[in-house]
Coordinates of C-alpha atoms in Angstrom, one line a residue:
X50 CA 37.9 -225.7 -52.9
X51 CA 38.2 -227.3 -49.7
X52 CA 36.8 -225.5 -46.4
X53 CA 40.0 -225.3 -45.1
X54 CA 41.5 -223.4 -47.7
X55 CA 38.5 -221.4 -47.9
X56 CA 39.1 -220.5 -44.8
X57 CA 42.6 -219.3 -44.9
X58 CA 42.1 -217.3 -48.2
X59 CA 39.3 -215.6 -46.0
X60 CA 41.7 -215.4 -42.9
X61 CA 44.6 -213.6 -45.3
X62 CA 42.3 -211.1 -46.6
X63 CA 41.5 -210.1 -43.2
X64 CA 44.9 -209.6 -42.3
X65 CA 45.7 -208.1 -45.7
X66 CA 43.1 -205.4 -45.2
X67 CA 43.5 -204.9 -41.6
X68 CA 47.7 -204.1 -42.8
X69 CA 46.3 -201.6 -45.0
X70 CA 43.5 -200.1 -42.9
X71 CA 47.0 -199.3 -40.3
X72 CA 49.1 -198.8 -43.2
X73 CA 47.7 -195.5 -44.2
X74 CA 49.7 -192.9 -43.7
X75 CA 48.6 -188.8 -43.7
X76 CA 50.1 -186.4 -45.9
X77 CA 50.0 -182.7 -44.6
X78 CA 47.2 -181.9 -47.1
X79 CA 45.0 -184.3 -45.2
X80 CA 45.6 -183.8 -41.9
X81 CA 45.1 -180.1 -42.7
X82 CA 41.8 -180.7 -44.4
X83 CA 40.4 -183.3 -41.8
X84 CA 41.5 -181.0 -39.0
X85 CA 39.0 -178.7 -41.0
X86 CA 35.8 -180.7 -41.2
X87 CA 36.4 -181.9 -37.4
X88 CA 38.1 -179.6 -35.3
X89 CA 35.8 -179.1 -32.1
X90 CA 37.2 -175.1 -32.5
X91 CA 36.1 -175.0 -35.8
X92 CA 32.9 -176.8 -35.9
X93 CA 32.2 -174.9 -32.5
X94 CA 32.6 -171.2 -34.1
X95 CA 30.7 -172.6 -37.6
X96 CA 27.7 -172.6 -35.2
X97 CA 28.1 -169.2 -34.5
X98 CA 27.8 -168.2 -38.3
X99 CA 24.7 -170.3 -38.2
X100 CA 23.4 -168.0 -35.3
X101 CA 24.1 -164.6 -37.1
X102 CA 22.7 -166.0 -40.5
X103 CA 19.5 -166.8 -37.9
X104 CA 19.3 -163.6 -37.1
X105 CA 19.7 -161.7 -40.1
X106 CA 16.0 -163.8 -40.7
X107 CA 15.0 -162.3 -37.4
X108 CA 16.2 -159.0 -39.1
X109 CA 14.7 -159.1 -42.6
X110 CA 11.4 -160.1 -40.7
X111 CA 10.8 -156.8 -39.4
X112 CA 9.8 -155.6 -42.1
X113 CA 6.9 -158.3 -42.4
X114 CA 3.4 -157.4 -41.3
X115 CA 2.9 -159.2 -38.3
X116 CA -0.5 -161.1 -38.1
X117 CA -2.0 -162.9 -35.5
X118 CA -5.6 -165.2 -35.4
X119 CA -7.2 -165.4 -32.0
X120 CA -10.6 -167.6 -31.7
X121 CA -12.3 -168.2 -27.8
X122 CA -15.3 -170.7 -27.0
X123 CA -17.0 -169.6 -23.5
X124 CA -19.5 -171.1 -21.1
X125 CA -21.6 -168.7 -19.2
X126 CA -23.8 -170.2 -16.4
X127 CA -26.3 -168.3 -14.2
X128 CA -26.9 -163.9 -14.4
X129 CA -25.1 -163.2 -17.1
X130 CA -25.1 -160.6 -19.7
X131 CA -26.0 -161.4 -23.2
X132 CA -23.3 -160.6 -25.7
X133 CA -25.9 -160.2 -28.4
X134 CA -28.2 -158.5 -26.7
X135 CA -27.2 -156.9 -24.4
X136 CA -29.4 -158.2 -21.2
X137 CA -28.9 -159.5 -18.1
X138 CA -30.4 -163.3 -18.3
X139 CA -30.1 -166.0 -16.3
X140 CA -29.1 -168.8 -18.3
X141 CA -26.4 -170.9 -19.4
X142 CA -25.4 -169.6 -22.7
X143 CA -22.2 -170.9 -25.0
X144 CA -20.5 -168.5 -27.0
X145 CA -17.9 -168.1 -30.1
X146 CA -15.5 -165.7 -30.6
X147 CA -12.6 -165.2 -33.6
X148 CA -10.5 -162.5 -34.8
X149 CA -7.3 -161.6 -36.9
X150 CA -5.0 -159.0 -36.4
X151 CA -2.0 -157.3 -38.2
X152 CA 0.3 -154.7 -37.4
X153 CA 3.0 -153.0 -39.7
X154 CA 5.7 -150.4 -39.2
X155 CA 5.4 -147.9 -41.6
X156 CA 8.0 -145.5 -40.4
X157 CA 10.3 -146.7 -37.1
X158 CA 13.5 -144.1 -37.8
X159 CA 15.0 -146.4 -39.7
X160 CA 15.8 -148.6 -37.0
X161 CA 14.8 -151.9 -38.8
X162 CA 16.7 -150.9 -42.0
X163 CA 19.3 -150.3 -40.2
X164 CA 18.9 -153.5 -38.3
X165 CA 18.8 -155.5 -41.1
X166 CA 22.3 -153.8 -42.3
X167 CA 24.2 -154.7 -38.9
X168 CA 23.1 -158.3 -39.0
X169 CA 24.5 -159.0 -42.6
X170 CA 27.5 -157.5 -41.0
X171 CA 27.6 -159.5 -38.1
X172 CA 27.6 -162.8 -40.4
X173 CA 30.2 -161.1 -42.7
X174 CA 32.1 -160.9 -38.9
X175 CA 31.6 -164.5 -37.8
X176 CA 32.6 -165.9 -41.8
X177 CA 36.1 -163.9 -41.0
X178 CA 36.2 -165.5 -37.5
X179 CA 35.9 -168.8 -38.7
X180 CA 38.9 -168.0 -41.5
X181 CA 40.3 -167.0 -38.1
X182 CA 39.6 -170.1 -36.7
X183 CA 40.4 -172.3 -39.7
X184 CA 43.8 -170.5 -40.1
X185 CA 45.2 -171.1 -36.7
X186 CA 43.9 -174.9 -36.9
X187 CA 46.0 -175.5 -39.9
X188 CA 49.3 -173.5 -38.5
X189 CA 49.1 -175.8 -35.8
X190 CA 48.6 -179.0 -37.7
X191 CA 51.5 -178.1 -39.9
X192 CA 53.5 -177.5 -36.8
X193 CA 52.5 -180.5 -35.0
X194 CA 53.3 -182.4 -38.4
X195 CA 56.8 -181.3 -38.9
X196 CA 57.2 -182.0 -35.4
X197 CA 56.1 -185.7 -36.1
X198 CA 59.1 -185.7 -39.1
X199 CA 61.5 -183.9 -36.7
X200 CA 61.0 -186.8 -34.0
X201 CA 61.5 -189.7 -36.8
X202 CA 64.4 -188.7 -37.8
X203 CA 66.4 -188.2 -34.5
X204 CA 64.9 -191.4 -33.9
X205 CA 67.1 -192.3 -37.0
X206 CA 69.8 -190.6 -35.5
X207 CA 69.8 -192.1 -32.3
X208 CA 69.8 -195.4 -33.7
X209 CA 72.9 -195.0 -35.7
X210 CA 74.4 -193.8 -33.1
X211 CA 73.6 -197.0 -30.8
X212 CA 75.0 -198.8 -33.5
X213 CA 78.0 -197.4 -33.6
X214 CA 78.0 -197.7 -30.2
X215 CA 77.6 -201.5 -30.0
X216 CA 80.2 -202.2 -32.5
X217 CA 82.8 -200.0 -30.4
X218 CA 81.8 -202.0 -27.3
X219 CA 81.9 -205.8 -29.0
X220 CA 85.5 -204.2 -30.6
X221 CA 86.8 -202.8 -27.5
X222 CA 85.6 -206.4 -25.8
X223 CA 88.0 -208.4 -28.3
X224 CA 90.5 -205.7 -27.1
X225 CA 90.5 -206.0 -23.8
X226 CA 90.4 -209.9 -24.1
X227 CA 93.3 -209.8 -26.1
X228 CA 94.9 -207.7 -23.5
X229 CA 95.2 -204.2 -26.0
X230 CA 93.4 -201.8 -24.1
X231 CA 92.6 -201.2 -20.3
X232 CA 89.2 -202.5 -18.9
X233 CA 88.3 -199.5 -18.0
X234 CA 88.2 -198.3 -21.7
X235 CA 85.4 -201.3 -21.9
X236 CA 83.0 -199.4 -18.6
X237 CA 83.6 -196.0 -20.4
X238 CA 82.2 -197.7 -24.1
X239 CA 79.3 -199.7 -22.2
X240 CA 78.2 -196.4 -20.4
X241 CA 78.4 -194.7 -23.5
X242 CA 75.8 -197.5 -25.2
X243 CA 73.0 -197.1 -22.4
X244 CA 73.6 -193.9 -22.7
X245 CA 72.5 -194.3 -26.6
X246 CA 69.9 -196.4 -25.4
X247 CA 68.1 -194.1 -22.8
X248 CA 68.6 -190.9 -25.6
X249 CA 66.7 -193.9 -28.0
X250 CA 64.5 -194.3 -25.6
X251 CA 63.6 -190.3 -25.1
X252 CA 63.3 -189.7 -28.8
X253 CA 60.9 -192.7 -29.2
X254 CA 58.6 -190.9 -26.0
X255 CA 59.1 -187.7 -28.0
X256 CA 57.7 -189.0 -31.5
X257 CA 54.7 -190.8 -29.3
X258 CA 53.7 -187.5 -27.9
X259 CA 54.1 -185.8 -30.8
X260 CA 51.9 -188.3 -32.6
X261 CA 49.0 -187.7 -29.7
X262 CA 49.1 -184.2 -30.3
X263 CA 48.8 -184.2 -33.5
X264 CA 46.0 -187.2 -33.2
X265 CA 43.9 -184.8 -30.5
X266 CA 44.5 -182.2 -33.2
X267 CA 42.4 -184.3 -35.6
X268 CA 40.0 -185.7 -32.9
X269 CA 41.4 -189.0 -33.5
X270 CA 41.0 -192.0 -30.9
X271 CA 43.0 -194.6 -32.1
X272 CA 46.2 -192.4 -32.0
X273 CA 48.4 -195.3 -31.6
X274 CA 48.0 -196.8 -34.8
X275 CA 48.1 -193.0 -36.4
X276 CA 51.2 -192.4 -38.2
X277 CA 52.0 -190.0 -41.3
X278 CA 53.8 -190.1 -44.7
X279 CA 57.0 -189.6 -44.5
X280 CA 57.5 -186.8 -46.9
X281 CA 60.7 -185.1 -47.7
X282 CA 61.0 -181.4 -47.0
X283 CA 64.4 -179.1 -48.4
X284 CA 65.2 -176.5 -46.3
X285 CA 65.7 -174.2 -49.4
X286 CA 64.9 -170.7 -49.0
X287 CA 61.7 -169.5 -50.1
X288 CA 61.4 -166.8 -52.2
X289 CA 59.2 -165.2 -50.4
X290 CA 62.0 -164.4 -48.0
X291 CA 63.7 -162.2 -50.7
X292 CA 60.6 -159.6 -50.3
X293 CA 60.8 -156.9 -47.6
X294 CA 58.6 -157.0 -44.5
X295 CA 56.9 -153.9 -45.4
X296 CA 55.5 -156.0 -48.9
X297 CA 54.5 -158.8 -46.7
X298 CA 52.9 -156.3 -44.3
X299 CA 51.1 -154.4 -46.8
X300 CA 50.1 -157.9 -49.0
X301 CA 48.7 -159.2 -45.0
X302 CA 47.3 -156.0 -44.5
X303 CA 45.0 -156.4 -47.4
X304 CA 44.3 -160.4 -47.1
X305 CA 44.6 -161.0 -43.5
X306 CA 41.2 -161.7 -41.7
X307 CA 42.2 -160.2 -38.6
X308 CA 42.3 -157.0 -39.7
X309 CA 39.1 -157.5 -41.9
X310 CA 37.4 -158.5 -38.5
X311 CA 38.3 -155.8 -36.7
X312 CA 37.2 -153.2 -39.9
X313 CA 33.8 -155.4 -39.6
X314 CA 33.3 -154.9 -35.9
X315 CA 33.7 -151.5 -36.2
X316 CA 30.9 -151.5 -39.1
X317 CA 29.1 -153.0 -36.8
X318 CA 29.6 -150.7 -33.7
X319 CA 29.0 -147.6 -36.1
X320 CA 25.3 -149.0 -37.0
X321 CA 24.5 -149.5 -33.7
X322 CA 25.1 -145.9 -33.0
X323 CA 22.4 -145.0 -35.9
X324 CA 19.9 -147.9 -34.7
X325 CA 20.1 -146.3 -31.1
X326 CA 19.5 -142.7 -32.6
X327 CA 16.7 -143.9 -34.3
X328 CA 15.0 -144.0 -30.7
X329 CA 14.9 -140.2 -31.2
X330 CA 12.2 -140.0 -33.8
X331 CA 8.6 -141.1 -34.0
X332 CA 7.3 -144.2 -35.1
X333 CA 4.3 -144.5 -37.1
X334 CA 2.7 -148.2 -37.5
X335 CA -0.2 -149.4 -39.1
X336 CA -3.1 -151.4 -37.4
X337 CA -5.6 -153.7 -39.0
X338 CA -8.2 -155.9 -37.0
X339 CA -11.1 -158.3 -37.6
X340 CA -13.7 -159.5 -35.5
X341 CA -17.1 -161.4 -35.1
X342 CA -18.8 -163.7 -32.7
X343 CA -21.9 -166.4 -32.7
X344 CA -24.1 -166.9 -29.8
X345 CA -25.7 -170.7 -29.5
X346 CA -28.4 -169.1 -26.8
X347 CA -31.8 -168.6 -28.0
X348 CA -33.0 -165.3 -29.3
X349 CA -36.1 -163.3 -27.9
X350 CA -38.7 -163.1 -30.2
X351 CA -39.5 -159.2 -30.4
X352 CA -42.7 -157.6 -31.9
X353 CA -43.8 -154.1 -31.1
X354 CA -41.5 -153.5 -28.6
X355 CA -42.6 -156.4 -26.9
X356 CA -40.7 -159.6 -25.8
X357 CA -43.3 -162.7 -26.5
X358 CA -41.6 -165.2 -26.8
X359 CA -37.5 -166.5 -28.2
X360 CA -36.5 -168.8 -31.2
X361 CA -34.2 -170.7 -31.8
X362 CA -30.0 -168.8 -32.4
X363 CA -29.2 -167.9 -36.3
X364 CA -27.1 -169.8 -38.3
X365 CA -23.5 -170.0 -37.2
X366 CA -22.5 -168.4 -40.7
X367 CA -25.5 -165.7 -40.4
X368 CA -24.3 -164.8 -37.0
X369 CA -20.8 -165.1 -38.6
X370 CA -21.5 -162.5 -41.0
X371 CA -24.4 -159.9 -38.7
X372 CA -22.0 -159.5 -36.0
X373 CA -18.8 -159.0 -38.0
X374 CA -16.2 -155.8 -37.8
X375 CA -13.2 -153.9 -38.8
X376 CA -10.7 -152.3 -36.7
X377 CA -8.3 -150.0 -39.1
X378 CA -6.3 -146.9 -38.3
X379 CA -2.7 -145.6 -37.9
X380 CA -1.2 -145.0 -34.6
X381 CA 1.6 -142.5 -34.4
X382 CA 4.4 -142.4 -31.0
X383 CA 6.3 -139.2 -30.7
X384 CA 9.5 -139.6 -28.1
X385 CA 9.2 -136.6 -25.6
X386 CA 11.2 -138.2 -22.7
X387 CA 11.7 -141.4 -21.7
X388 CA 14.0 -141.3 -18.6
X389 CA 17.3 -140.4 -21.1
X390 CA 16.9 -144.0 -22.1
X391 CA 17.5 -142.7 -26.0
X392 CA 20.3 -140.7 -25.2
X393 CA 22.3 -142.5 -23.2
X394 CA 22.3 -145.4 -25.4
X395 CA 23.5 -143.6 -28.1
X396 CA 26.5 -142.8 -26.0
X397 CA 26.9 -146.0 -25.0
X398 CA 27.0 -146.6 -28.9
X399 CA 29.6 -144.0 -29.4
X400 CA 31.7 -145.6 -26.5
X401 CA 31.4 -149.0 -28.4
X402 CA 32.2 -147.4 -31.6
X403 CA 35.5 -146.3 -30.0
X404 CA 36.8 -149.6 -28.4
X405 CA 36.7 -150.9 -32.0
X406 CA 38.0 -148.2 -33.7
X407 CA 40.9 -148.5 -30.9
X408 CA 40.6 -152.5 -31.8
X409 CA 41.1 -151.9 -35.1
X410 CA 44.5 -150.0 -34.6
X411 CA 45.3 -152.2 -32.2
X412 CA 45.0 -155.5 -35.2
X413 CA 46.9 -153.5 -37.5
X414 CA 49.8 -152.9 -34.6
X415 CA 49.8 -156.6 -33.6
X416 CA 50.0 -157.4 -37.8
X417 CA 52.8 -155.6 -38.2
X418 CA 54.6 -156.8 -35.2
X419 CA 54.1 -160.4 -35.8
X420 CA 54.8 -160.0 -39.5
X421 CA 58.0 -158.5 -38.4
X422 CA 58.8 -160.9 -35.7
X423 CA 58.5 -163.7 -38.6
X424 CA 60.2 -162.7 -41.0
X425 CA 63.4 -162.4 -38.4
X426 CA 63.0 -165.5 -37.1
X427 CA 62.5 -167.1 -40.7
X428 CA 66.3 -165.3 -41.0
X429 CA 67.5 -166.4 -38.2
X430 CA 66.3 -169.8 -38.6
X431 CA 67.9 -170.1 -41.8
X432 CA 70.7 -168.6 -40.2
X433 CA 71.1 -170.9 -37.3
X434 CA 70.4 -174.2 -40.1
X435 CA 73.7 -172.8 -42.0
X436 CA 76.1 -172.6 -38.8
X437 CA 74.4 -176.3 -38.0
X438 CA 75.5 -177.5 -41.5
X439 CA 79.1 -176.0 -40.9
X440 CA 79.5 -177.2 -37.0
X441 CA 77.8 -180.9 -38.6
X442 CA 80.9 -180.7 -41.5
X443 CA 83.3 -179.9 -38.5
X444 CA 82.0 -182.5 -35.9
X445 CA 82.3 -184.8 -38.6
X446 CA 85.7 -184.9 -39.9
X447 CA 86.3 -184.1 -35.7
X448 CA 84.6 -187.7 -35.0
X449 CA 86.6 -189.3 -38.6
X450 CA 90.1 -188.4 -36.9
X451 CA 89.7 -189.3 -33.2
X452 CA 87.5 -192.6 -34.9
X453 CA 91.1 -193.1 -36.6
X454 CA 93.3 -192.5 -33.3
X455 CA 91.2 -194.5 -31.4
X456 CA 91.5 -197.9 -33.7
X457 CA 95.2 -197.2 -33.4
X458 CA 95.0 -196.5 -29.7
X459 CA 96.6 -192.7 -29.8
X460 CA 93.1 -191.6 -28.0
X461 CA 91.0 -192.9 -25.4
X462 CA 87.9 -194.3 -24.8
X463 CA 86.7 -191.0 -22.8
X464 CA 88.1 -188.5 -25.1
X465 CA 86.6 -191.2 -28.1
X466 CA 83.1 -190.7 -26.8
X467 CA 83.3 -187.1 -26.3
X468 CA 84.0 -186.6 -29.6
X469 CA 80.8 -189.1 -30.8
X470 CA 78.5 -187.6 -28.7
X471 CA 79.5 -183.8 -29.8
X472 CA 78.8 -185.2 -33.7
X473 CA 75.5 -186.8 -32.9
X474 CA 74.3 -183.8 -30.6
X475 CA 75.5 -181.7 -34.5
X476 CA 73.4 -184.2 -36.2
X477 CA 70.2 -183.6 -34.1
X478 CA 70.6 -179.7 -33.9
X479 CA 70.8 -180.0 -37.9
X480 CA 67.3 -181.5 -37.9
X481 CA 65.5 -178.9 -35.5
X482 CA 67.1 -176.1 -37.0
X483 CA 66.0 -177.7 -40.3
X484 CA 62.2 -178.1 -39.3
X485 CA 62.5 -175.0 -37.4
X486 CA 63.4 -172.9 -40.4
X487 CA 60.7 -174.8 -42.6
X488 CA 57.9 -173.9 -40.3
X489 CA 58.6 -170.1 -39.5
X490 CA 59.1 -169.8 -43.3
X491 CA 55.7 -171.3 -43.9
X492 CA 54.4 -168.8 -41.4
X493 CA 56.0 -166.3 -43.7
X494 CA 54.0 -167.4 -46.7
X495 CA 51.2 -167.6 -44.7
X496 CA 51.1 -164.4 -44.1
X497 CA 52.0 -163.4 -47.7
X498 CA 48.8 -165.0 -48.6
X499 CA 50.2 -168.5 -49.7
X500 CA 48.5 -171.3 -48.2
X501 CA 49.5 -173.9 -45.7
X502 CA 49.0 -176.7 -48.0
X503 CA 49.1 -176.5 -52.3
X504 CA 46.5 -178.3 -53.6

């Protein structure tokens, strides 16, 4: 094969992978689940799970012995006392020193237990907050999605409609050359097409935006070549909007997070109230310690009594061993007062234990409403899509007859664009009442317990 060729095989692949690196476009499924993996919300409030399963470590650690090794190595110059001995010498001596030590709680009313019990509630409370989190990501996606679909297809609209338009104002032109129509008829039809072309215009801005919303959604850069699958939606009713909204409230009541949240902080603020009154009773802890030291000064030599003489330190093992000990014993703390520290943070418990039992009324309150407030507007939606379909029917045959009486001249050019303008403005409500009614129906199901997306 010659270079040459070789070369433009190698250049079309390029391009042909390049078209389908841009081609790609996003179904709803995975914008949803890539919105999941990189949300900054999400991936921000995933840390804080990571923090409550740290400390429910720091938790089950309490009830660990807690040992600790110390070792020193001293230099003593001039009148010093002898560690060994117990003399004053002047000297410069060198000295070892090591230890362990461990302390246990054998009885701290119950406050590490119960410790231990709030913190695997507190990561039971950050899993539901990330739900939370993960829930409100993907109601947004799907909202900024249909959005996206919404904007495409006035886009569609608006171009038809510039068509249309255009061919009016090239006919009208061959009429008013031929001398059938009035020129102004021609100004009224060429204000109509820029007209078109600045609503063309608007709806292109308002698909770009809608696109950049969606791409910030994601944590996308290149936004501009982000685009998504154009997939088809009906506007049927679901059948979840044949169930009454006290089943939906009762089937969100049971599933929804934000309710299971609230139930879990409230867990949470009760066990602090029996961690706090565990500052009432004593504590009894356990206390273990070893110790021993080596001296590297020489030793005085002792016989009778009498000092004649020194020899050279013991073995660092011997001394190791001769000048060993044990520390052992229980130590027992009996609250008598303490400044009403105990007390008043058990009311401060109790005050805490109220503002989330008064939270947890308050999530049920806000459930119901909102489940209410959807299921409405998913009625009224589907209501308002109906009466679009009817005026759309209406504008339609409106536009057909003054389209007829204006070929034949009966109708003007004014009245003519009046009547195109009210049919294109029928054709665009259609759409966002369409989308309108498909997402508040999915919000709906959401709260029914469907999912955003099926997998």
């Amino acid at each position: 094969m010659k270079k040459s060729n070789l070369f433009f095989l190698i250049l079309f692949t390029c391009w042909a992978t390049i078209g389908q690196a841009q081609a790609k476009k996003w179904t709803i499924a995975e914008c949803v689940n890539y919105a999941l993996e990189h949300n900054i919300s999400i991936r921000n409030t995933a840390l804080d799970g990571e923090l409550a399963a740290i400390d429910k470590k720091d938790a089950r650690g309490n009830f660990i012995p807690s040992i600790n090794a110390n070792a020193s190595h001293s230099w003593n110059i001039g009148l010093n006392q002898n560690i060994t001995t117990g003399l004053l010498e002047n000297q410069t001596t060198q000295f070892t020193s090591m230890g362990v030590g461990a302390n246990v709680d054998i009885y701290k009313g119950l406050q590490n237990q119960n410790r231990y019990r709030r913190s695997a509630l507190a990561e039971v409370a950050a899993q539901y907050q990330l739900s939370k989190m993960k829930d409100d990501v993907s109601l947004n996606v799907a909202n900024a999605f249909l959005q996206i679909l919404f904007n495409k297809e006035n886009i569609k609209v608006q171009k038809e409609l510039l068509a249309a338009n255009e061919r009016q104002f090239n006919r009208t032109q061959q009429l008013v050359d031929a001398g059938s129509v009035p020129r102004g008829d021609l100004l009224d039809i060429k204000a109509t097409v820029a007209d078109s072309k600045q609503k063309l215009v608007a709806a292109e801005n308002a698909l770009l935006i809608s696109r950049l919303s969606l791409a910030q959604l994601l944590q996308l850069d290149d936004f501009q070549n982000f685009d998504i699958a154009d997939e088809n939606y009906d506007a049927k009713q679901s059948e979840v909007m044949f169930q009454t909204p006290e089943s939906i409230y009762k089937k969100a009541l049971e599933n929804r997070v934000e309710v299971k949240l609230a139930q879990t902080n409230l867990d949470i603020a009760n066990r602090d109230i029996k961690i706090a009154r565990g500052a009432y009773q004593p504590t009894l802890q356990g206390f273990y310690s070893f110790n021993s030291r080596i001296s590297y000064a020489d030793v005085p030599y002792v016989i009778n009594g009498q000092v004649i003489g020194t020899r050279s330190p013991d073995p660092f093992f011997t001394q190791f061993d001769d000048n060993k000990g044990h520390n052992f014993g229980l130590q027992l703390n009996v609250p008598i007062l303490n400044g009403f520290a105990a007390r008043n943070n058990v009311s401060r418990s109790k005050v805490n234990a109220e503002r989330a039992k008064i939270a947890l009324e308050q999530s049920q309150v806000d459930l119901e409403r909102t489940v209410y407030t959807a299921f409405t507007d998913a009625n009224g939606a589907f209501n308002s899509y109906e009466s679009a379909n009817t005026a759309l029917e209406a504008r339609k045959n409106a536009f057909e007859y003054a389209q007829a009486r204006y070929d034949v001249g009966m109708m003007n050019a004014f009245d003519y664009n009046q009547a195109q303008t009210l049919y294109a403005n029928a054709q665009s409500e259609v759409l966002r009442t369409k989308y309108d009614y498909i997402f508040r129906t999915k919000i709906v199901e959401f709260y029914f317990g469907i999912p955003i997306i099926q997998q």
